[in-house]
Coordinates of C-alpha atoms in Angstrom, one line a residue:
M1491 CA 0.0 0.0 0.0
L1492 CA 1.2 3.5 -0.9
R1493 CA 2.2 5.7 2.0
H1494 CA 1.1 9.3 2.0
R1495 CA 2.4 12.5 3.5
T1496 CA 0.3 14.2 6.1
R1497 CA -1.4 17.2 4.5
F1498 CA -2.7 20.3 6.2
A1499 CA -4.4 23.3 4.7
A1500 CA -2.5 26.4 5.8
A1501 CA -3.9 28.2 8.8
A1502 CA -5.2 31.6 7.9
G1503 CA -3.9 34.6 9.8
L1504 CA -0.9 33.0 11.3
S1505 CA 1.8 35.3 10.1
A1506 CA 5.3 35.4 11.5
V1507 CA 4.4 38.7 13.1
A1508 CA 1.3 37.2 14.8
L1509 CA 3.5 34.4 16.2
A1510 CA 6.2 36.7 17.6
G1511 CA 4.6 37.4 21.0
S1512 CA 1.5 37.1 23.1
S1513 CA 0.6 40.8 22.6
A1514 CA -0.3 40.0 19.0
F1515 CA -3.3 38.0 20.3
L1516 CA -5.0 40.7 22.3
S1517 CA -8.3 42.1 21.0
A1518 CA -8.7 44.4 24.0
S1519 CA -6.1 45.9 26.3
A1520 CA -8.0 45.0 29.4
T1521 CA -7.0 41.3 29.1
T1522 CA -3.3 40.7 29.1
V1523 CA -1.7 37.3 28.3
V1524 CA 1.1 37.1 30.8
R1525 CA 2.4 33.7 29.7
T1526 CA 0.9 31.3 27.1
D1527 CA 1.6 28.0 25.4
I1528 CA 3.3 26.5 28.5
P1529 CA 3.1 22.7 28.6
V1530 CA 1.5 21.7 31.9
S1531 CA 2.1 18.0 31.3
V1532 CA 5.8 18.1 30.6
D1533 CA 8.0 15.4 29.1
R1534 CA 10.1 15.0 32.2
P1535 CA 10.1 12.3 34.9
Y1536 CA 7.2 12.5 37.3
V1537 CA 7.7 12.5 41.1
K1538 CA 5.7 10.5 43.6
A1539 CA 3.5 12.2 46.2
N1540 CA 5.2 13.3 49.5
G1541 CA 8.6 12.7 48.1
R1542 CA 8.4 8.9 48.1
A1543 CA 10.8 6.9 46.0
P1544 CA 9.3 4.6 43.4
T1545 CA 9.9 0.8 43.7
A1546 CA 10.7 -1.6 40.9
G1547 CA 7.9 -1.8 38.4
D1548 CA 6.2 1.4 39.5
A1549 CA 4.2 2.7 36.6
I1550 CA 5.2 6.3 37.4
T1551 CA 8.8 5.5 36.3
R1552 CA 7.5 5.6 32.6
C1553 CA 5.5 8.8 33.1
G1554 CA 7.1 11.8 31.4
S1555 CA 9.2 9.7 29.1
N1556 CA 6.7 7.6 27.2
R1557 CA 4.8 10.7 25.7
R1558 CA 1.3 9.3 26.2
Q1559 CA -1.9 11.2 26.1
Q1560 CA -3.3 13.7 28.6
N1561 CA -6.8 15.3 28.3
E1562 CA -9.6 16.8 30.4
P1563 CA -7.5 19.3 32.4
S1564 CA -8.4 21.0 35.6
A1565 CA -6.8 24.2 37.0
A1566 CA -6.9 25.9 40.4
I1567 CA -5.1 28.9 41.7
N1568 CA -4.4 28.9 45.5
A1569 CA -6.7 31.4 47.2
R1570 CA -4.1 31.9 49.9
T1571 CA -0.9 31.9 47.9
P1572 CA -1.8 32.7 44.2
N1573 CA 1.7 31.8 42.9
V1574 CA 0.8 28.2 43.6
V1575 CA -1.2 26.7 40.7
V1576 CA -2.3 23.1 40.3
S1577 CA -3.7 21.2 37.4
G1578 CA -4.7 17.6 36.6
S1579 CA -5.8 15.4 33.7
N1580 CA -6.8 12.0 32.5
D1581 CA -3.2 10.7 32.2
Y1582 CA -2.4 7.7 30.0
C1583 CA 1.2 7.5 31.1
T1584 CA 0.3 4.6 33.4
T1585 CA -1.1 2.3 30.7
E1586 CA 2.3 1.0 29.8
L1587 CA 3.0 -0.7 33.2
A1588 CA -0.2 -0.5 35.1
G1589 CA -2.6 -1.4 32.3
G1590 CA -5.0 1.5 32.9
T1591 CA -5.3 5.3 32.9
W1592 CA -4.9 7.4 36.1
T1593 CA -5.3 10.9 37.4
G1594 CA -2.3 13.2 36.9
F1595 CA -1.5 15.8 39.5
Y1596 CA 0.6 18.8 38.4
R1597 CA 1.8 21.7 40.6
S1598 CA 3.5 25.0 39.9
T1599 CA 5.0 27.4 42.5
D1600 CA 5.7 30.2 40.0
S1601 CA 2.2 31.0 38.7
G1602 CA 2.4 28.4 35.9
G1603 CA 5.8 29.2 34.6
T1604 CA 7.2 25.7 35.4
W1605 CA 5.5 22.5 36.5
T1606 CA 6.3 19.4 38.5
N1607 CA 4.1 16.4 37.5
S1608 CA 2.9 13.6 39.7
L1609 CA 0.0 11.1 40.1
L1610 CA -2.8 10.8 42.6
P1611 CA -1.6 8.0 45.0
G1612 CA -3.4 4.6 44.8
Y1613 CA -2.8 3.5 41.2
P1614 CA -1.9 -0.1 40.4
T1615 CA 1.8 -0.7 41.1
D1616 CA 1.9 2.1 43.7
Q1617 CA 3.5 0.5 46.7
S1618 CA 4.0 3.7 48.7
P1619 CA 2.3 4.0 52.2
E1620 CA -0.1 6.6 50.6
G1621 CA -0.9 4.4 47.7
L1622 CA -1.5 1.3 49.8
A1623 CA -3.8 3.3 52.2
S1624 CA -5.9 4.6 49.3
P1625 CA -9.4 3.1 49.2
L1626 CA -9.0 3.0 45.4
H1627 CA -6.0 0.7 45.7
Q1628 CA -7.7 -1.4 48.3
R1629 CA -10.7 -1.9 46.1
G1630 CA -8.5 -3.0 43.2
I1631 CA -9.6 -0.1 41.0
T1632 CA -7.4 0.3 38.0
N1633 CA -8.5 3.6 36.3
A1634 CA -9.1 7.1 37.6
G1635 CA -9.9 10.4 35.8
D1636 CA -12.3 13.3 35.2
P1637 CA -10.3 15.6 37.5
V1638 CA -11.6 18.8 39.1
Q1639 CA -10.0 20.8 41.8
A1640 CA -10.8 23.6 44.4
W1641 CA -9.0 25.3 47.2
D1642 CA -10.1 26.5 50.6
T1643 CA -8.6 29.7 52.1
S1644 CA -6.2 27.8 54.4
G1645 CA -3.9 26.2 51.8
R1646 CA -5.9 23.0 51.5
L1647 CA -6.6 21.6 48.0
F1648 CA -9.4 19.2 47.3
Y1649 CA -9.2 17.0 44.2
M1650 CA -12.2 15.1 42.8
G1651 CA -12.7 12.5 40.0
N1652 CA -14.1 9.2 39.2
A1653 CA -12.5 5.7 39.3
F1654 CA -13.5 2.5 37.7
N1655 CA -12.5 -0.8 36.2
R1656 CA -12.9 -1.4 32.5
A1657 CA -14.3 -4.9 33.0
A1658 CA -16.4 -6.4 35.8
P1659 CA -16.3 -5.6 38.6
Q1660 CA -16.6 -2.1 37.2
N1661 CA -17.2 -0.3 40.5
G1662 CA -17.6 3.1 39.0
S1663 CA -16.9 5.3 42.0
V1664 CA -16.4 9.0 42.8
W1665 CA -13.5 10.1 45.1
I1666 CA -12.3 13.3 46.7
A1667 CA -8.7 13.6 47.8
T1668 CA -7.2 16.2 50.1
Y1669 CA -3.8 17.9 49.9
D1670 CA -2.5 20.5 52.4
Q1671 CA 0.6 22.7 52.9
D1672 CA -0.4 24.5 49.7
A1673 CA -0.8 21.2 47.9
A1674 CA 2.8 20.1 48.7
R1675 CA 1.5 17.2 50.8
Y1676 CA -1.0 14.5 50.0
V1677 CA -3.3 13.7 52.9
R1678 CA -6.0 11.2 52.0
T1679 CA -8.6 10.0 49.5
V1680 CA -12.2 9.3 50.4
I1681 CA -14.8 7.5 48.2
V1682 CA -18.0 9.5 48.2
G1683 CA -20.1 7.5 45.7
S1684 CA -19.9 3.8 44.9
G1685 CA -21.0 2.0 41.7
T1686 CA -22.1 -1.5 41.1
P1687 CA -19.8 -4.3 39.8
A1688 CA -21.8 -4.8 36.6
V1689 CA -20.5 -3.1 33.5
N1690 CA -24.0 -2.0 32.6
G1691 CA -25.0 -1.2 36.2
R1692 CA -24.9 2.0 38.3
F1693 CA -21.9 4.1 37.2
N1694 CA -20.8 7.5 38.7
D1695 CA -19.2 10.0 36.4
K1696 CA -19.0 13.7 35.3
T1697 CA -17.7 15.2 38.6
S1698 CA -17.9 18.8 40.0
L1699 CA -16.2 20.3 43.1
E1700 CA -16.3 23.6 44.9
V1701 CA -15.3 24.9 48.4
D1702 CA -17.1 27.7 50.3
R1703 CA -14.7 30.6 50.4
G1704 CA -17.4 33.2 51.0
V1705 CA -16.1 36.2 53.0
S1706 CA -19.5 36.4 54.9
S1707 CA -20.5 32.8 54.9
L1708 CA -21.4 30.8 58.0
Y1709 CA -20.2 27.7 56.1
N1710 CA -16.8 28.9 55.0
G1711 CA -14.6 25.8 54.5
N1712 CA -17.4 23.4 53.5
V1713 CA -16.5 21.2 50.6
Y1714 CA -19.2 20.4 48.0
G1715 CA -19.2 17.7 45.3
A1716 CA -21.7 16.8 42.6
W1717 CA -21.8 14.2 39.9
S1718 CA -23.9 12.2 37.5
V1719 CA -25.0 8.7 38.2
F1720 CA -25.9 6.6 35.2
Q1721 CA -28.5 3.9 35.9
G1722 CA -27.5 1.2 33.4
R1723 CA -29.0 1.6 30.0
A1724 CA -32.3 3.0 31.2
G1725 CA -31.2 6.6 30.7
N1726 CA -32.6 7.9 34.0
N1727 CA -29.5 9.7 35.0
E1728 CA -29.5 11.7 38.2
I1729 CA -27.3 14.4 39.8
L1730 CA -26.0 13.5 43.3
F1731 CA -24.6 15.9 45.8
T1732 CA -22.3 15.5 48.9
R1733 CA -20.7 17.8 51.4
S1734 CA -17.9 17.8 54.0
T1735 CA -17.9 20.0 57.1
D1736 CA -14.5 18.7 58.4
H1737 CA -12.1 19.6 55.6
G1738 CA -12.6 16.5 53.5
A1739 CA -12.1 13.9 56.3
T1740 CA -15.7 12.7 55.9
F1741 CA -18.6 13.4 53.5
S1742 CA -22.3 13.2 53.8
H1743 CA -24.4 10.4 52.1
P1744 CA -25.0 11.4 48.5
T1745 CA -28.5 12.9 47.9
K1746 CA -30.4 13.3 44.6
I1747 CA -30.9 17.0 43.7
S1748 CA -32.2 16.6 40.1
T1749 CA -35.8 15.8 40.8
G1750 CA -38.3 15.9 37.9
S1751 CA -35.8 15.2 35.0
K1752 CA -35.2 11.9 33.2
N1753 CA -31.8 12.5 31.6
V1754 CA -29.3 15.0 33.1
Q1755 CA -25.5 15.4 33.2
F1756 CA -22.7 17.9 33.5
A1757 CA -23.3 19.3 37.0
D1758 CA -21.3 22.4 38.1
I1759 CA -21.2 24.2 41.5
A1760 CA -21.0 27.8 42.6
V1761 CA -20.9 29.4 46.1
T1762 CA -21.6 33.1 46.7
S1763 CA -20.0 35.2 49.3
N1764 CA -22.8 34.6 51.9
G1765 CA -22.5 30.8 51.4
T1766 CA -25.5 30.2 49.1
V1767 CA -24.8 27.1 47.0
Y1768 CA -25.9 26.8 43.3
V1769 CA -25.7 23.6 41.3
A1770 CA -26.4 23.9 37.5
Y1771 CA -26.7 21.0 35.1
R1772 CA -27.8 20.1 31.6
Q1773 CA -31.2 18.6 31.0
F1774 CA -31.4 16.7 27.8
E1775 CA -34.4 16.8 25.5
T1776 CA -36.3 13.5 25.6
D1777 CA -39.7 12.2 24.5
R1778 CA -40.1 10.1 27.6
G1779 CA -40.5 13.1 29.9
Q1780 CA -41.5 15.7 27.4
Q1781 CA -38.3 17.6 28.4
E1782 CA -36.6 20.4 26.5
S1783 CA -32.9 21.1 26.3
S1784 CA -32.2 23.4 29.1
I1785 CA -29.9 24.4 32.0
Q1786 CA -31.5 23.5 35.3
Y1787 CA -30.3 24.7 38.7
V1788 CA -31.0 24.1 42.4
V1789 CA -30.2 26.3 45.4
S1790 CA -29.2 25.7 49.0
T1791 CA -29.1 28.4 51.7
D1792 CA -28.2 26.1 54.6
G1793 CA -24.7 24.9 53.6
G1794 CA -25.8 22.1 51.3
R1795 CA -28.1 20.4 53.8
S1796 CA -31.1 20.8 51.5
F1797 CA -31.9 22.2 48.1
S1798 CA -34.8 23.9 46.3
K1799 CA -36.7 22.2 43.5
P1800 CA -35.0 22.6 40.1
R1801 CA -35.6 25.8 38.1
T1802 CA -34.7 26.7 34.6
A1803 CA -31.8 29.1 34.0
A1804 CA -32.0 28.9 30.2
T1805 CA -33.3 26.9 27.3
F1806 CA -31.1 26.4 24.2
E1807 CA -30.5 24.4 21.0
P1808 CA -27.6 22.0 21.6
F1809 CA -24.4 21.9 19.7
D1810 CA -23.8 18.2 19.9
A1811 CA -21.7 16.3 17.3
A1812 CA -23.3 13.2 15.8
D1813 CA -23.0 11.0 12.7
T1814 CA -23.7 7.6 11.4
A1815 CA -21.1 4.8 11.2
R1816 CA -20.5 3.1 8.0
N1817 CA -20.8 -0.2 9.9
G1818 CA -22.7 0.4 13.2
A1819 CA -22.0 -3.1 14.7
A1820 CA -18.2 -2.7 13.9
A1821 CA -18.1 0.8 15.4
E1822 CA -19.9 -0.4 18.6
E1823 CA -17.5 -3.3 19.0
A1824 CA -14.4 -1.1 18.3
H1825 CA -15.5 1.4 21.0
E1826 CA -16.0 -1.3 23.5
Q1827 CA -12.6 -2.8 22.7
A1828 CA -10.9 0.6 23.0
Y1829 CA -12.6 1.2 26.4
E1830 CA -11.6 -2.2 27.7
N1831 CA -8.0 -1.7 26.5
S1832 CA -7.6 1.7 28.2
D1833 CA -7.4 3.1 24.7
G1834 CA -10.3 5.5 24.8
P1835 CA -13.5 6.4 26.6
E1836 CA -16.9 4.9 26.2
S1837 CA -18.7 6.8 23.5
E1838 CA -22.3 5.4 23.2
A1839 CA -24.7 7.6 21.3
G1840 CA -27.5 9.0 23.6
E1841 CA -31.0 10.3 22.9
E1842 CA -29.4 13.6 22.0
S1843 CA -27.5 12.1 19.0
V1844 CA -29.1 11.8 15.6
G1845 CA -27.1 8.8 14.5
D1846 CA -25.1 6.1 16.2
S1847 CA -21.8 7.8 16.5
R1848 CA -20.6 10.8 18.7
D1849 CA -17.1 10.6 17.2
C1850 CA -15.7 9.4 13.8
G1851 CA -12.4 8.0 12.6
S1852 CA -11.0 5.3 10.3
G1853 CA -11.5 1.6 9.9
P1854 CA -14.4 0.5 12.1
F1855 CA -14.8 4.0 13.4
A1856 CA -15.4 5.5 10.0
C1857 CA -18.6 7.4 9.4
R1858 CA -20.6 7.9 6.3
S1859 CA -19.8 11.6 6.1
G1860 CA -16.1 11.0 5.7
F1861 CA -15.3 13.4 8.5
V1862 CA -13.0 12.7 11.4
F1863 CA -13.9 14.3 14.7
F1864 CA -13.9 14.0 18.5
R1865 CA -17.1 14.0 20.6
H1866 CA -18.4 17.2 22.1
D1867 CA -21.7 18.0 23.9
S1868 CA -23.2 21.3 25.1
Q1869 CA -22.4 21.9 28.8
P1870 CA -23.0 24.6 31.4
R1871 CA -20.4 26.1 33.8
I1872 CA -21.5 28.3 36.8
T1873 CA -19.6 30.5 39.2
A1874 CA -20.0 33.2 41.9
D1875 CA -17.6 35.7 43.4
P1876 CA -16.7 34.7 47.0
K1877 CA -15.7 38.2 47.8
A1878 CA -18.5 40.3 46.2
A1879 CA -21.1 42.2 48.3
D1880 CA -23.8 41.2 45.8
Q1881 CA -24.8 37.6 45.4
R1882 CA -24.8 37.4 41.6
V1883 CA -24.3 34.1 39.9
Y1884 CA -22.8 33.7 36.4
L1885 CA -23.3 31.0 33.8
V1886 CA -21.8 30.1 30.4
Y1887 CA -22.7 27.3 28.1
D1888 CA -22.2 26.3 24.4
A1889 CA -25.1 26.0 22.1
T1890 CA -26.1 26.3 18.4
V1891 CA -26.3 30.0 17.4
R1892 CA -29.9 30.7 16.4
G1893 CA -30.3 31.6 12.8
T1894 CA -27.2 29.7 11.6
E1895 CA -29.0 26.4 11.2
Q1896 CA -29.1 24.8 7.8
A1897 CA -29.8 21.3 6.4
S1898 CA -26.8 19.1 6.7
Q1899 CA -25.2 18.1 3.4
T1900 CA -23.9 14.8 4.9
T1901 CA -24.9 12.5 7.8
Y1902 CA -22.9 14.8 10.2
N1903 CA -25.2 16.9 12.4
T1904 CA -24.9 19.2 15.4
A1905 CA -28.3 21.0 15.7
D1906 CA -31.8 19.8 16.3
P1907 CA -33.3 18.1 13.3
V1908 CA -36.5 19.3 11.7
G1909 CA -38.6 16.2 11.0
T1910 CA -36.2 13.8 9.2
T1911 CA -33.9 16.6 8.0
L1912 CA -30.6 16.6 9.7
R1913 CA -29.2 20.0 10.5
V1914 CA -25.9 21.8 11.4
G1915 CA -25.2 25.2 12.8
Q1916 CA -22.5 27.4 14.3
G1917 CA -21.5 26.7 17.9
G1918 CA -21.3 29.7 20.2
I1919 CA -20.6 30.5 23.8
Y1920 CA -23.5 32.1 25.7
F1921 CA -23.4 34.1 28.9
T1922 CA -26.2 34.9 31.5
S1923 CA -26.2 36.0 35.1
L1924 CA -28.7 35.7 38.0
S1925 CA -29.5 38.8 40.1
G1926 CA -32.1 38.2 42.7
S1927 CA -34.5 35.7 41.1
T1928 CA -34.1 36.8 37.4
W1929 CA -31.6 35.5 34.9
S1930 CA -30.5 38.0 32.2
T1931 CA -31.3 37.2 28.6
P1932 CA -28.5 34.9 27.4
R1933 CA -26.2 36.5 24.8
R1934 CA -23.0 35.4 23.0
L1935 CA -19.9 36.2 25.1
A1936 CA -17.5 36.7 22.2
P1937 CA -19.6 36.7 18.9
T1938 CA -17.8 36.0 15.7
A1939 CA -19.0 35.6 12.1
R1940 CA -17.0 32.4 11.6
G1941 CA -15.8 29.6 13.9
H1942 CA -17.3 27.1 16.3
Q1943 CA -16.9 27.7 20.0
F1944 CA -17.3 25.0 22.6
F1945 CA -15.9 23.6 25.9
P1946 CA -16.4 26.8 27.9
D1947 CA -15.6 27.5 31.6
I1948 CA -15.9 30.6 33.8
N1949 CA -14.6 31.8 37.1
A1950 CA -15.4 34.9 39.3
D1951 CA -13.2 36.3 42.0
G1952 CA -12.5 39.8 43.4
G1953 CA -14.8 41.6 41.0
V1954 CA -13.3 40.0 37.8
L1955 CA -14.8 37.4 35.5
H1956 CA -12.6 35.1 33.5
A1957 CA -13.7 32.7 30.7
V1958 CA -12.0 30.2 28.4
W1959 CA -13.2 28.1 25.4
H1960 CA -12.1 26.3 22.3
D1961 CA -12.6 28.3 19.1
S1962 CA -12.2 27.4 15.4
R1963 CA -12.4 31.0 13.9
N1964 CA -8.9 30.5 12.5
D1965 CA -9.8 27.3 10.6
P1966 CA -9.3 28.1 6.9
A1967 CA -12.0 25.6 6.0
Y1968 CA -14.5 26.7 8.6
S1969 CA -18.1 25.9 7.7
V1970 CA -21.2 25.0 9.7
Q1971 CA -21.2 21.9 7.5
Y1972 CA -17.8 20.7 8.8
P1973 CA -16.4 19.7 12.2
P1974 CA -13.4 21.8 13.3
G1975 CA -10.3 20.6 11.6
N1976 CA -12.0 19.2 8.5
D1977 CA -12.2 20.5 4.9
G1978 CA -15.1 18.7 3.4
A1979 CA -14.6 20.4 0.0
V1980 CA -11.3 18.5 -0.5
R1981 CA -11.6 14.7 -0.3
D1982 CA -8.9 12.0 -0.6
R1983 CA -9.3 8.8 -2.5
G1984 CA -10.9 7.1 0.5
G1985 CA -13.6 9.8 0.6
F1986 CA -12.3 11.4 3.8
A1987 CA -12.1 15.2 4.3
T1988 CA -8.7 16.9 4.4
A1989 CA -7.3 17.7 7.8
T1990 CA -6.8 21.4 8.7
L1991 CA -5.1 23.4 11.4
G1992 CA -7.3 25.9 13.0
L1993 CA -8.5 25.1 16.5
D1994 CA -7.4 27.6 19.1
T1995 CA -8.1 28.4 22.7
Y1996 CA -9.5 31.8 23.6
G1997 CA -10.0 33.6 26.9
A1998 CA -11.9 36.7 28.0
S1999 CA -12.2 38.8 31.1
S2000 CA -14.8 41.3 32.4
R2001 CA -14.8 43.9 35.2
D2002 CA -18.4 44.9 34.8
G2003 CA -20.3 41.7 35.6
G2004 CA -20.2 40.4 32.0
T2005 CA -21.6 43.5 30.3
S2006 CA -18.5 43.8 28.2
W2007 CA -15.6 41.4 27.6
A2008 CA -12.0 41.8 26.6
T2009 CA -11.0 38.8 24.5
A2010 CA -7.6 37.3 23.9
R2011 CA -6.2 34.4 21.9
L2012 CA -4.4 32.1 24.4
S2013 CA -3.0 29.5 22.1
R2014 CA -0.1 31.0 20.1
T2015 CA -0.2 27.9 17.8
S2016 CA -3.3 26.4 16.2
Q2017 CA -3.8 22.7 16.6
M2018 CA -5.4 20.0 14.5
P2019 CA -7.5 18.3 17.2
N2020 CA -8.6 15.2 15.4
Y2021 CA -5.5 13.0 15.5
E2022 CA -6.5 9.4 15.7
M2023 CA -4.6 8.5 18.9
F2024 CA -7.2 6.2 20.4
G2025 CA -9.0 3.0 19.5
D2026 CA -5.7 1.4 18.2
R2027 CA -4.9 4.7 16.3
Q2028 CA -8.2 4.9 14.6
V2029 CA -10.3 7.6 16.4
P2030 CA -9.7 10.9 18.1
F2031 CA -10.6 12.0 21.7
H2032 CA -10.1 15.5 22.9
G2033 CA -11.5 15.2 26.4
D2034 CA -14.8 16.8 27.4
Y2035 CA -13.8 20.2 28.9
N2036 CA -11.4 23.1 29.5
Y2037 CA -10.8 24.9 32.8
V2038 CA -10.1 28.3 34.2
S2039 CA -9.3 29.4 37.7
S2040 CA -8.7 32.9 39.1
V2041 CA -7.9 35.0 42.1
G2042 CA -8.8 38.6 41.4
A2043 CA -7.3 39.7 38.1
Q2044 CA -4.9 36.8 37.9
A2045 CA -6.2 33.7 36.0
Y2046 CA -4.8 30.4 34.7
S2047 CA -6.5 28.5 31.9
T2048 CA -5.8 24.9 30.8
W2049 CA -6.8 23.0 27.6
T2050 CA -6.0 19.8 25.7
D2051 CA -3.6 20.3 22.9
T2052 CA -2.1 18.1 20.1
R2053 CA 0.6 20.4 18.7
Q2054 CA 3.4 18.0 19.8
V2055 CA 1.8 14.9 18.3
A2056 CA 3.9 13.3 15.6
P2057 CA 1.9 12.8 12.4
G2058 CA 2.3 9.7 10.3
D2059 CA 0.4 7.3 8.2
D2060 CA -1.7 4.2 9.0
P2061 CA -0.9 1.6 6.4
R2062 CA -4.0 -0.4 7.3
Y2063 CA -6.5 1.9 5.6
V2064 CA -6.9 4.0 2.5
G2065 CA -7.9 7.6 3.2
G2066 CA -7.8 9.9 6.1
E2067 CA -4.0 10.1 6.2
G2068 CA -4.0 13.7 7.5
F2069 CA -5.5 12.5 10.7
D2070 CA -3.1 9.6 11.2
V2071 CA -0.3 9.6 13.8
L2072 CA 3.2 8.2 13.8
Q2073 CA 3.1 4.4 14.2
C2074 CA 5.2 1.4 13.3
R2075 CA 3.4 -1.6 11.9
A2076 CA 4.9 -4.6 10.1
P2077 CA 3.1 -6.6 7.4
Q2078 CA 2.0 -10.0 8.7
P2079 CA 2.5 -13.2 6.7
G2080 CA -1.2 -13.9 6.6
G2081 CA -2.1 -10.4 5.5
G2082 CA -2.8 -7.2 7.4
Y2083 CA -0.4 -5.4 9.8
G2084 CA 0.8 -6.1 13.3
P2085 CA 0.4 -3.8 16.4
D2086 CA 2.1 -0.4 16.7
A2087 CA 5.7 -1.1 17.7
C2088 CA 6.6 2.5 18.5
P2089 CA 3.9 3.9 20.8
N2090 CA 6.3 6.1 22.7
A2091 CA 7.8 7.8 19.6
G2092 CA 5.4 10.8 19.7
G2093 CA 2.3 9.6 17.9
L2094 CA 0.4 9.7 21.2
D2095 CA 1.9 13.0 22.6
Q2096 CA -1.4 14.8 23.4
D2097 CA -0.7 17.3 26.2
I2098 CA -2.2 19.8 28.6
Y2099 CA -1.3 23.4 27.8
G2100 CA -1.9 26.5 29.9
A2101 CA -1.9 30.3 29.9
A2102 CA -1.6 32.9 32.6
T2103 CA -3.6 36.0 32.1
T2104 CA -4.6 39.2 33.9
G2105 CA -7.9 40.9 33.4

């Protein structure tokens, strides 16, 4: 089979002058990029928690040198000592020796200028006292991820995520860990929600974490966690909530707060200066409950003991990627195999998808449209200022921009269908705020005529709002008809679209409660986000979110980035070469090709990047 060079359409607007320095990315002087394009997950040896030395066979000894994937980043600036910044991710560096993915833990003491990388204790092969004491290790759990982080005002960091096995007993659980001494010392991990052994049973996922730092709160120091629980294949997902009043030593029994909805996910928590707790989450449209797509929220005024009934913050038209596989049975089997092999997430199509695929790649993952893309779904993020005299709450979410919808020219779709007509539209970031009992009319935070926007996050502190999101305005082939990073007008001999550079990360700040925003491009280099690094090098995955944290005007944003991925060619398939990664496969005597013999050579080098800004 002929081998092909990787091809990219040139990224528009990336002149040498534009790449010379971060000031070229500013669209308003009120937001300043202090430091950008800093790798958070660095290709250097990791260190163990609390200064422990690794033993023989410890999976951490390969981390930092095997150049494996990291995605779904968190970020948190220390409220007490803002030069200390932490981050985390789904870290695949442990797959080589431990057989599963784990939660990375990254710490900087110079405001994100340099980073020391580590892992949450308790992973398989971790023989340290901290690892052996972890309930994750004691339960034989082999995978952990979905990291979120939050500080109190006394130098304690709380770190939350989920943990599971990829085969029975699955035990999909939610954990919250505590670090103290400005996150220099790991203290403990507590399991706050337990799943069932069955692979199709009760599974906990999609975590959210916040700490009460309210300057006038009676509950200052309370730790709050929320997450989704998936009830097998029935689709009756719920949002559960827990709290700690003793700095993470113990947590309350999880309680359901999403009454009245049949299918909900993506919880996020905000706490105002007087200690009022808000939890927002997405409600999915479904015929079973006659639900519409909306952002629901609940409120607690007694430190998380009890919550109001759900109310609606906003209704919207989702921006959810979906398509139809060329071979549905093969795609389902390939996704299951990737999940079991720690080579990708589960990616089952839900009721929100018009088609059987939320992501598309090559081989069994190929879709009828010929596009290659990673999954993304509309999600809300909520925040409140712990120092503000008012009790305003701020919300962002990504959605289809009304008026941009049109009939899809392929099986790829992102907007609500009309009858049997599939539709696409532009993805945009929307902002709204709650003052008293009234939400403002949602409006686009950073409107552009071209480009999709998704994976937003927002944080408020000291009178300043900071936001972050992915943005494809610089994609030279941008069209509502195409996923980011695809040029559907130029096809190869396999019928696949051409790969393009053009996904960036943007940030914004506001000092007037979101009335006006100063926007800055945070990524100095555009990325091609659809490298097929998962599913035996056949399908992309870019994580499910970005993150921003701030203390006053100072902010730190993190995102998943593929700029260091080594491109290549997959000799097993014709077409889609621009999405292939470096791999080494030998022809087999009976036909076909063997496994990738050079997985550490850069083809899987997906990273977490970060930017420090002031607003």
